[in-house]
Tab-separated table of C-alpha atoms and ligand atoms in Angstrom:
chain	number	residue	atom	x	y	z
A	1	UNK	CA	97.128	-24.029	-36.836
A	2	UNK	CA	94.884	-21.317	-38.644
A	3	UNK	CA	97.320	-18.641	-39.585
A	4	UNK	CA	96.606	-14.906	-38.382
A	5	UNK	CA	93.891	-13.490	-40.821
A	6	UNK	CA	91.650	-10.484	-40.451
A	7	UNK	CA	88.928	-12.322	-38.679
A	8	UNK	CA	91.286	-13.282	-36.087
A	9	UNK	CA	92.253	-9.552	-35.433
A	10	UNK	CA	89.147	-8.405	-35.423
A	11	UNK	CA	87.339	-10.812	-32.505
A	12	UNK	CA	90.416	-9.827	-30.436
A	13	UNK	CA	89.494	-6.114	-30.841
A	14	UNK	CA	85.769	-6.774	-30.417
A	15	UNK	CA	85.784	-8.037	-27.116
A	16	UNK	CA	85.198	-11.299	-27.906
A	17	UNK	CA	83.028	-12.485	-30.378
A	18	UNK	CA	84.023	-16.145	-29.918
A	19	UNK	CA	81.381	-17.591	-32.683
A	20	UNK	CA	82.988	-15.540	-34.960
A	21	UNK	CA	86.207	-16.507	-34.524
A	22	UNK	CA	85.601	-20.260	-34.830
A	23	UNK	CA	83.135	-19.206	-37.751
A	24	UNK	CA	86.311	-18.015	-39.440
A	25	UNK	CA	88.764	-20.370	-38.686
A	26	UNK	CA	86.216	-23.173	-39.294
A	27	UNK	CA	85.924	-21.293	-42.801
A	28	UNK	CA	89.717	-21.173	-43.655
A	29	UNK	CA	89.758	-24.818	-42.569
A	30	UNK	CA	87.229	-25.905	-45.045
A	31	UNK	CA	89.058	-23.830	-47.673
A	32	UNK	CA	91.965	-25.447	-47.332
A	33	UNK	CA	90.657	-29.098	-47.570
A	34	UNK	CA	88.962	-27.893	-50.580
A	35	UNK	CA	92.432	-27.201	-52.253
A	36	UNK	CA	93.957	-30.111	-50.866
A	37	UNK	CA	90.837	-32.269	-52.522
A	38	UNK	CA	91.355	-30.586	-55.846
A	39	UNK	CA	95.042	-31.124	-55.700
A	40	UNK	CA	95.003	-34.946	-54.790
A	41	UNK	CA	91.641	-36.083	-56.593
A	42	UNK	CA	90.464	-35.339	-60.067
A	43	UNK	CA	86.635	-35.124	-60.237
A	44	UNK	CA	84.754	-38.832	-61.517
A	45	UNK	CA	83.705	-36.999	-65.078
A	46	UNK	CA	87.426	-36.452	-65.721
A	47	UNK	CA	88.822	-39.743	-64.683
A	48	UNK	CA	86.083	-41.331	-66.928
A	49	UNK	CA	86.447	-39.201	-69.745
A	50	UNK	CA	90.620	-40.280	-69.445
A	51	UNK	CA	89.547	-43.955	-68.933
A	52	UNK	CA	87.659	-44.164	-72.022
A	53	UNK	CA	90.098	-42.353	-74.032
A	54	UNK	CA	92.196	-45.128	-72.734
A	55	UNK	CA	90.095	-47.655	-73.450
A	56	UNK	CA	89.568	-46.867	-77.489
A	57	UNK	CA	93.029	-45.897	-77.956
A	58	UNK	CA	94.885	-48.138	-80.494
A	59	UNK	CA	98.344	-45.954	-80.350
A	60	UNK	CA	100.312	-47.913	-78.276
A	61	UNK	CA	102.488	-45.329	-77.290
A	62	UNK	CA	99.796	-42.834	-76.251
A	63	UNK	CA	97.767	-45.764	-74.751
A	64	UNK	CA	100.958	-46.846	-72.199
A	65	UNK	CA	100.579	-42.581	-71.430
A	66	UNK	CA	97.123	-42.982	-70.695
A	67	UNK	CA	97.880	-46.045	-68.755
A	68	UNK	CA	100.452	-43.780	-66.371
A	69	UNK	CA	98.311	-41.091	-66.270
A	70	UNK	CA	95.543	-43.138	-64.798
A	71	UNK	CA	98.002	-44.914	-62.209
A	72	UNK	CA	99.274	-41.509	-61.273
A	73	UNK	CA	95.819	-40.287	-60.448
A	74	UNK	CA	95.037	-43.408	-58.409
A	75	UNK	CA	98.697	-43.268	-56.692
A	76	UNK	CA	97.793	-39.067	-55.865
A	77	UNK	CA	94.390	-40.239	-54.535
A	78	UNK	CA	95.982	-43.429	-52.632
A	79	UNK	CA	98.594	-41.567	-50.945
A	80	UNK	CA	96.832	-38.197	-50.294
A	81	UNK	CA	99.850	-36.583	-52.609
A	82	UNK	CA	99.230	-33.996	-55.303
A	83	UNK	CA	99.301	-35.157	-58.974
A	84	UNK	CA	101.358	-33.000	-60.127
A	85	UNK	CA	104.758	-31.200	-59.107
A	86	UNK	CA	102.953	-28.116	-60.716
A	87	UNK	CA	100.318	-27.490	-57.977
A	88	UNK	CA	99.462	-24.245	-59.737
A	89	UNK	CA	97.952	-21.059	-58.786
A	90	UNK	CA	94.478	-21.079	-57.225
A	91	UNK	CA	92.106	-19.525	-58.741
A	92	UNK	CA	88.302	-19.560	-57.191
A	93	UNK	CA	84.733	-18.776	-58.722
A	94	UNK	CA	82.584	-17.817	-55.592
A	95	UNK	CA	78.764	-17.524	-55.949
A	96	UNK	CA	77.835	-15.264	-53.088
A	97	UNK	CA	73.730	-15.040	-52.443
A	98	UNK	CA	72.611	-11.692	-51.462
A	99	UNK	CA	71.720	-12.881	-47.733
A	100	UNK	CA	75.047	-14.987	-47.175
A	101	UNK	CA	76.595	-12.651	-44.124
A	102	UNK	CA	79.632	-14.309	-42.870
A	103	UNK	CA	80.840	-11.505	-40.422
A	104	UNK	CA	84.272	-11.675	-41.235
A	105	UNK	CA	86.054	-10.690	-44.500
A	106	UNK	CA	85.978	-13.417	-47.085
A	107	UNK	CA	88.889	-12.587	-49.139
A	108	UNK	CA	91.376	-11.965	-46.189
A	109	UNK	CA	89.762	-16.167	-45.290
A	110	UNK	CA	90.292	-17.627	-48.835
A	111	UNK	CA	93.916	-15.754	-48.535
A	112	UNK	CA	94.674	-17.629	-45.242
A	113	UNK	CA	93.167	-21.151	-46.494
A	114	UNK	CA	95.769	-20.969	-49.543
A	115	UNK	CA	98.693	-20.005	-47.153
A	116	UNK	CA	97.606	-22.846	-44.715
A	117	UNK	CA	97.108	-25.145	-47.538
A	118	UNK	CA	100.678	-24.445	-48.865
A	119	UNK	CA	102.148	-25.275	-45.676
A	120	UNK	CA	100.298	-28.060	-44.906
A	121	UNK	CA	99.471	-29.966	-48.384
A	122	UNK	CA	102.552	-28.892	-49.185
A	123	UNK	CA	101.968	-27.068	-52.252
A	124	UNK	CA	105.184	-25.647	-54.637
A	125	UNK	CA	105.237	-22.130	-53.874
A	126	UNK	CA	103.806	-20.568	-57.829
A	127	UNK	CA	102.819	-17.237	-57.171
A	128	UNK	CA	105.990	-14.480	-58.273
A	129	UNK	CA	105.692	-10.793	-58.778
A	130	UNK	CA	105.522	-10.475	-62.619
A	131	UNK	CA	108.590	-8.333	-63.009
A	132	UNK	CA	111.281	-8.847	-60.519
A	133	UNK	CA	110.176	-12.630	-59.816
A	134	UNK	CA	110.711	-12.688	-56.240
A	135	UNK	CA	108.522	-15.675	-54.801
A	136	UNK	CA	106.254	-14.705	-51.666
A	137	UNK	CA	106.724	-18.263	-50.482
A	138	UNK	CA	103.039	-19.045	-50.039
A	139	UNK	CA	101.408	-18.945	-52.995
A	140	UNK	CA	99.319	-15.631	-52.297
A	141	UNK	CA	100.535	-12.147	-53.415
A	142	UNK	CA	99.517	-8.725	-55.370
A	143	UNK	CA	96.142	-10.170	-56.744
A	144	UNK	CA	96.550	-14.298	-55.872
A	145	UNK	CA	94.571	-15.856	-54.935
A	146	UNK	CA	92.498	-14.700	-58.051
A	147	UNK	CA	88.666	-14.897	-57.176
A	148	UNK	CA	86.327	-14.383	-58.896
A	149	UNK	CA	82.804	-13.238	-57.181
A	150	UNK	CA	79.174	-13.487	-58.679
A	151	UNK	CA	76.148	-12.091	-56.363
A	152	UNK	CA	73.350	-14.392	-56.830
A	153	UNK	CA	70.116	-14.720	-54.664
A	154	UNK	CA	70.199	-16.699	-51.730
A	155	UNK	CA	71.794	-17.704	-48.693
A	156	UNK	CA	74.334	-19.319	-49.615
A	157	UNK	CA	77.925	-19.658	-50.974
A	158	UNK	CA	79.447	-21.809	-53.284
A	159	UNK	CA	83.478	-21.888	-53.565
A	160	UNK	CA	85.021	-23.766	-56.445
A	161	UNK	CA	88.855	-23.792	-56.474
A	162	UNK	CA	90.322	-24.563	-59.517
A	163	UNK	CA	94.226	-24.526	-59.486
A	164	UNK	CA	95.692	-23.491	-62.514
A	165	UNK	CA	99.288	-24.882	-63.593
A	166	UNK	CA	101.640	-22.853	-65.757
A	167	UNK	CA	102.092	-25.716	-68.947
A	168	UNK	CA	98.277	-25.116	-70.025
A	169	UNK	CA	98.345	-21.741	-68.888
A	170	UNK	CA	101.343	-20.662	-71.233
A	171	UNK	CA	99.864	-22.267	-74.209
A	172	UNK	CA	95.899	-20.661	-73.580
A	173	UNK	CA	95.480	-17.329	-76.437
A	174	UNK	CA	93.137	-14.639	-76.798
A	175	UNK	CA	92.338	-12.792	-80.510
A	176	UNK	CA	90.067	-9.693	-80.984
A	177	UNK	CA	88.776	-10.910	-84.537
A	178	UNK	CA	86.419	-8.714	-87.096
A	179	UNK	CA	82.979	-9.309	-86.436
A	180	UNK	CA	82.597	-10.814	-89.700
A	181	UNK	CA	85.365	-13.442	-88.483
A	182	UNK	CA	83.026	-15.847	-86.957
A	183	UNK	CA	83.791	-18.372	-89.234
A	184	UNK	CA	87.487	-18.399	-88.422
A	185	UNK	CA	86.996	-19.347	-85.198
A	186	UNK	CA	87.353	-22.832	-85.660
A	187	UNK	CA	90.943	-22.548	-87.403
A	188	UNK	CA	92.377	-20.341	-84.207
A	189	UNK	CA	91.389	-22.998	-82.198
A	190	UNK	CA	93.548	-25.527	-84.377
A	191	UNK	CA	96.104	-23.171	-84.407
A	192	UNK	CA	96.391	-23.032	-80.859
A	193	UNK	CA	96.201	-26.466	-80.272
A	194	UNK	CA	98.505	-27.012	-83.243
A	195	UNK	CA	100.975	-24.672	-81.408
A	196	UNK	CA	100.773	-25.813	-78.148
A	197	UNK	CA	101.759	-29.432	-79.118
A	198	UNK	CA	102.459	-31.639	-75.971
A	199	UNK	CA	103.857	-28.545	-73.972
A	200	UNK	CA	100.345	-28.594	-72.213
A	201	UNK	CA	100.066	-31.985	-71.314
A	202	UNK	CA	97.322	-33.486	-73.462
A	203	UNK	CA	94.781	-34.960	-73.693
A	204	UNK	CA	93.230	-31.131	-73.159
A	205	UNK	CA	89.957	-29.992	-72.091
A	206	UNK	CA	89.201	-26.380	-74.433
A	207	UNK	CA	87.585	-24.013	-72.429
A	208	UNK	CA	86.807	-21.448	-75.204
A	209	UNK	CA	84.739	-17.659	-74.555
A	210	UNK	CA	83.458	-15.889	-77.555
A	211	UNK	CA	81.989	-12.339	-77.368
A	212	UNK	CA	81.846	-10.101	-74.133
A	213	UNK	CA	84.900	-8.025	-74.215
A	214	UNK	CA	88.333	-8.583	-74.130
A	215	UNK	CA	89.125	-9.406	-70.434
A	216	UNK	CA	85.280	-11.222	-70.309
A	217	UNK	CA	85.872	-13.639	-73.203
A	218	UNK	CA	89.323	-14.472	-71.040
A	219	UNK	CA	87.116	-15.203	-68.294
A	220	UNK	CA	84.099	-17.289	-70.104
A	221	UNK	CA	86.792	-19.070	-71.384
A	222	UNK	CA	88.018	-20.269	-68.035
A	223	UNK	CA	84.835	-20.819	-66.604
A	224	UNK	CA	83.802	-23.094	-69.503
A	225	UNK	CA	86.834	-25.473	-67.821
A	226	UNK	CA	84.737	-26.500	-64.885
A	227	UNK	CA	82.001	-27.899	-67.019
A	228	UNK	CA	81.188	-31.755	-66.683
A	229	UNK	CA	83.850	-33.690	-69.388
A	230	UNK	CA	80.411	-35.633	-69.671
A	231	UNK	CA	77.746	-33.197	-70.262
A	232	UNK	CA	76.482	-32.975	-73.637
A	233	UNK	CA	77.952	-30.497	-76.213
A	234	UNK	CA	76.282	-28.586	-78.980
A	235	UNK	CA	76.901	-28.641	-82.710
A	236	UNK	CA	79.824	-26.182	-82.919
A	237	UNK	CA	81.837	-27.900	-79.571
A	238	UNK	CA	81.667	-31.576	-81.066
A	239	UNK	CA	82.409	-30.268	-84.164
A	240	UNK	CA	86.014	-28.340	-82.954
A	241	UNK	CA	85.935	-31.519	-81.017
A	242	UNK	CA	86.321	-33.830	-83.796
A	243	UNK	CA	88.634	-31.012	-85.681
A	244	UNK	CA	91.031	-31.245	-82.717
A	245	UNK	CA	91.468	-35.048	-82.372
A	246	UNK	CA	91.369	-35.579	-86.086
A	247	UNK	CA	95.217	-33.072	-85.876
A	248	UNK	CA	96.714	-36.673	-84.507
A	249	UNK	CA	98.577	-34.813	-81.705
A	250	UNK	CA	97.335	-37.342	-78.883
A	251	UNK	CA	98.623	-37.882	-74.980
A	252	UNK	CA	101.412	-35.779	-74.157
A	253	UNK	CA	101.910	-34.982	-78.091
A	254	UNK	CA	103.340	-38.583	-78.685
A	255	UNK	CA	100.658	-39.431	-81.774
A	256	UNK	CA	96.852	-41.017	-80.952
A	257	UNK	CA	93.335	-40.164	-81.324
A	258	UNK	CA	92.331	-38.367	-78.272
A	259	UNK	CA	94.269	-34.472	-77.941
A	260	UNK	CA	91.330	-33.287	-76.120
A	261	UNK	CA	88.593	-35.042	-74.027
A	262	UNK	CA	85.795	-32.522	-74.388
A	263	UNK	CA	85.273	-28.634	-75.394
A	264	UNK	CA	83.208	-26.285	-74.144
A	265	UNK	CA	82.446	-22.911	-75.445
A	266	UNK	CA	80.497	-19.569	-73.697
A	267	UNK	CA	79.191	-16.888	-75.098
A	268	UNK	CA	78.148	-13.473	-74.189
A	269	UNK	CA	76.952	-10.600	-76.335
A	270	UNK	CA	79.452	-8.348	-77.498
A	271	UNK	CA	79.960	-4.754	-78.852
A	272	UNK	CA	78.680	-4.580	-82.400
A	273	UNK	CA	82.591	-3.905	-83.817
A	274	UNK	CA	84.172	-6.506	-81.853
A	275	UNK	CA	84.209	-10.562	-81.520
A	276	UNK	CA	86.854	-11.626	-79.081
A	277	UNK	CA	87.840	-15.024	-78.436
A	278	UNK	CA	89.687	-16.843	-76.224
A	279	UNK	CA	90.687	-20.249	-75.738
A	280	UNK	CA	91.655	-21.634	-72.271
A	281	UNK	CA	93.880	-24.605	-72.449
A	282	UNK	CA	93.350	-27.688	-69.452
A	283	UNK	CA	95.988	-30.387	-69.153
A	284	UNK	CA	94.567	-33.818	-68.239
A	285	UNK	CA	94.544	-32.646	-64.568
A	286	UNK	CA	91.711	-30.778	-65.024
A	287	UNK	CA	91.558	-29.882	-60.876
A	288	UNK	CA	88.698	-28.508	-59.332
A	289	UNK	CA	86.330	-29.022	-56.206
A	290	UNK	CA	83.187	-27.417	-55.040
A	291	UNK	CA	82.209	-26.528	-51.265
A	292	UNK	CA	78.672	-24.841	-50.337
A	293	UNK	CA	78.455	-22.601	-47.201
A	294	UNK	CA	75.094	-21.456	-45.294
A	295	UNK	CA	71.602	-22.485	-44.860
A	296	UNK	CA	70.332	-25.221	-46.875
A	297	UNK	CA	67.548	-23.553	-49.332
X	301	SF4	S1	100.408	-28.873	-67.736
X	301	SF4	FE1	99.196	-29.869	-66.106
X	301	SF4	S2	99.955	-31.982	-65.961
X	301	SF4	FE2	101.455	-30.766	-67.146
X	301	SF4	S3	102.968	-30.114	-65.599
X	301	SF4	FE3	101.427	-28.462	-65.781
X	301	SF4	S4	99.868	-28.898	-64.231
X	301	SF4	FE4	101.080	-30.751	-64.482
């Protein structure tokens, strides 16, 4: 059953606007069989980039890891189960074009999708208020879900969930470096990776956001997570690529050649005193999935 959301409330003090109702409902529906997708089935550029890591690993320890990894994923997928007992926190990236008009509040939706998707999936209940840690119960609370909007032209939106869990999240870091610092960039990424050991469940994807400001670089950082494991990466992301795998930390920290599958690295101009970057950690379950809403264009 769609839970009571803001839509809801306001076709029964309308007078009826029945399209809208099933508009919305319809809506939180297809929100919460995103999440459920994301939680139970990693997308094909992930499992590939895992099964080749798996394939040229000669560390027989991290290689058996790999091997369990994989079965897990296909065991999630089989059974309809999430892949991990950390279903995380959900965060979404929402591209909203200009002429998109749903006629019913968005937010209030995406807030009743992850409460439906809790109950139903089920999903561990995450989301705590920071200080006195009592648990809402649903996974939604004082700023969760976290979404992130971006107006674009258009009729259309595009949802992307990407639920977040805590052992990749703990281990992600942020430094506001002299501008001069560019060259050190590379060595805070090793250090953070060096740090985080196998707390955040390697093999890692680096999502890493240099310049904006301080709370942008945070955010370039976690977009760069949902690019393709398989699209190609520039000089400076093979090269902290190569840096990384080279440390020997490998699947789950237990030794190997692959730490990380892929990085991927966003810029945006900054102020002419500052260079902040930030380094978003992904464990192997890199989860996301993508929905698109309105007119075909
Ligand atoms: S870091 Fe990732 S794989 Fe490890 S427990 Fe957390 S969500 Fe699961």
């Amino acid at each position: 059953m769609i839970p009571p959301s803001y839509c809801f409330y306001y076709f029964i003090h309308s007078g009826g606007l029945l399209s809208l109702k099933i508009r919305c409902e319809n809506f939180i529906r297809s929100i919460a069989d995103l999440i459920r997708k994301a939680e139970i089935e990693l997308p094909d550029d992930v499992v590939n980039a895992l099964r080749k890591a798996e394939s040229i690993e000669e560390n027989q320890v991290a290689k058996s890891q790999l091997q369990a990894i994989l079965k897990n994923i296909e065991i999630a997928k089989n059974h309809a189960v999430p892949m991990c007992q950390d279903t995380g926190i959900m965060i979404f990236f929402a591209e909203l074009g200009t002429e998109f008009q749903p006629g019913f509040d968005l937010e209030a939706a995406v807030r009743d999708a992850v409460v439906l998707a809790t109950r139903e999936i089920p999903l561990r209940p995450n989301a705590v208020d920071p200080l006195n840690r009592n648990n809402s119960g649903n996974n939604t609370g004082s700023g969760i879900p976290d979404i992130h909007w971006k107006l674009v032209p258009g009729k259309q939106l595009k949802i992307t969930v990407s639920p977040k869990g805590a052992g990749s999240e703990n281990m992600s870091a942020l430094r506001m470096f002299n501008p001069t610092e560019a060259g050190s960039i590379k060595n805070f990424v090793l250090e953070t990776v060096i740090n985080a050991g196998g707390m955040p469940c390697p093999p890692l994807t680096l999502g890493i956001g240099i310049g904006g400001s301080f709370d942008k670089a945070a955010r370039l950082a976690k977009e760069a997570l949902l690019e393709p494991l398989d699209a190609p990466m520039n000089e400076l992301e093979q090269e902290v690529l190569e840096a990384v795998n080279a440390l020997g930390i490998g699947c789950m920290g237990l030794g190997g050649s692959t730490t990380a599958l892929a990085v991927h690295i966003k810029t945006a101009h900054c102020h002419t005193a500052s260079l902040p970057v930030a380094i978003n950690i992904q464990c192997w379950a890199n989860r996301h999935a993508s929905i698109v809403f309105g007119e075909e264009e």
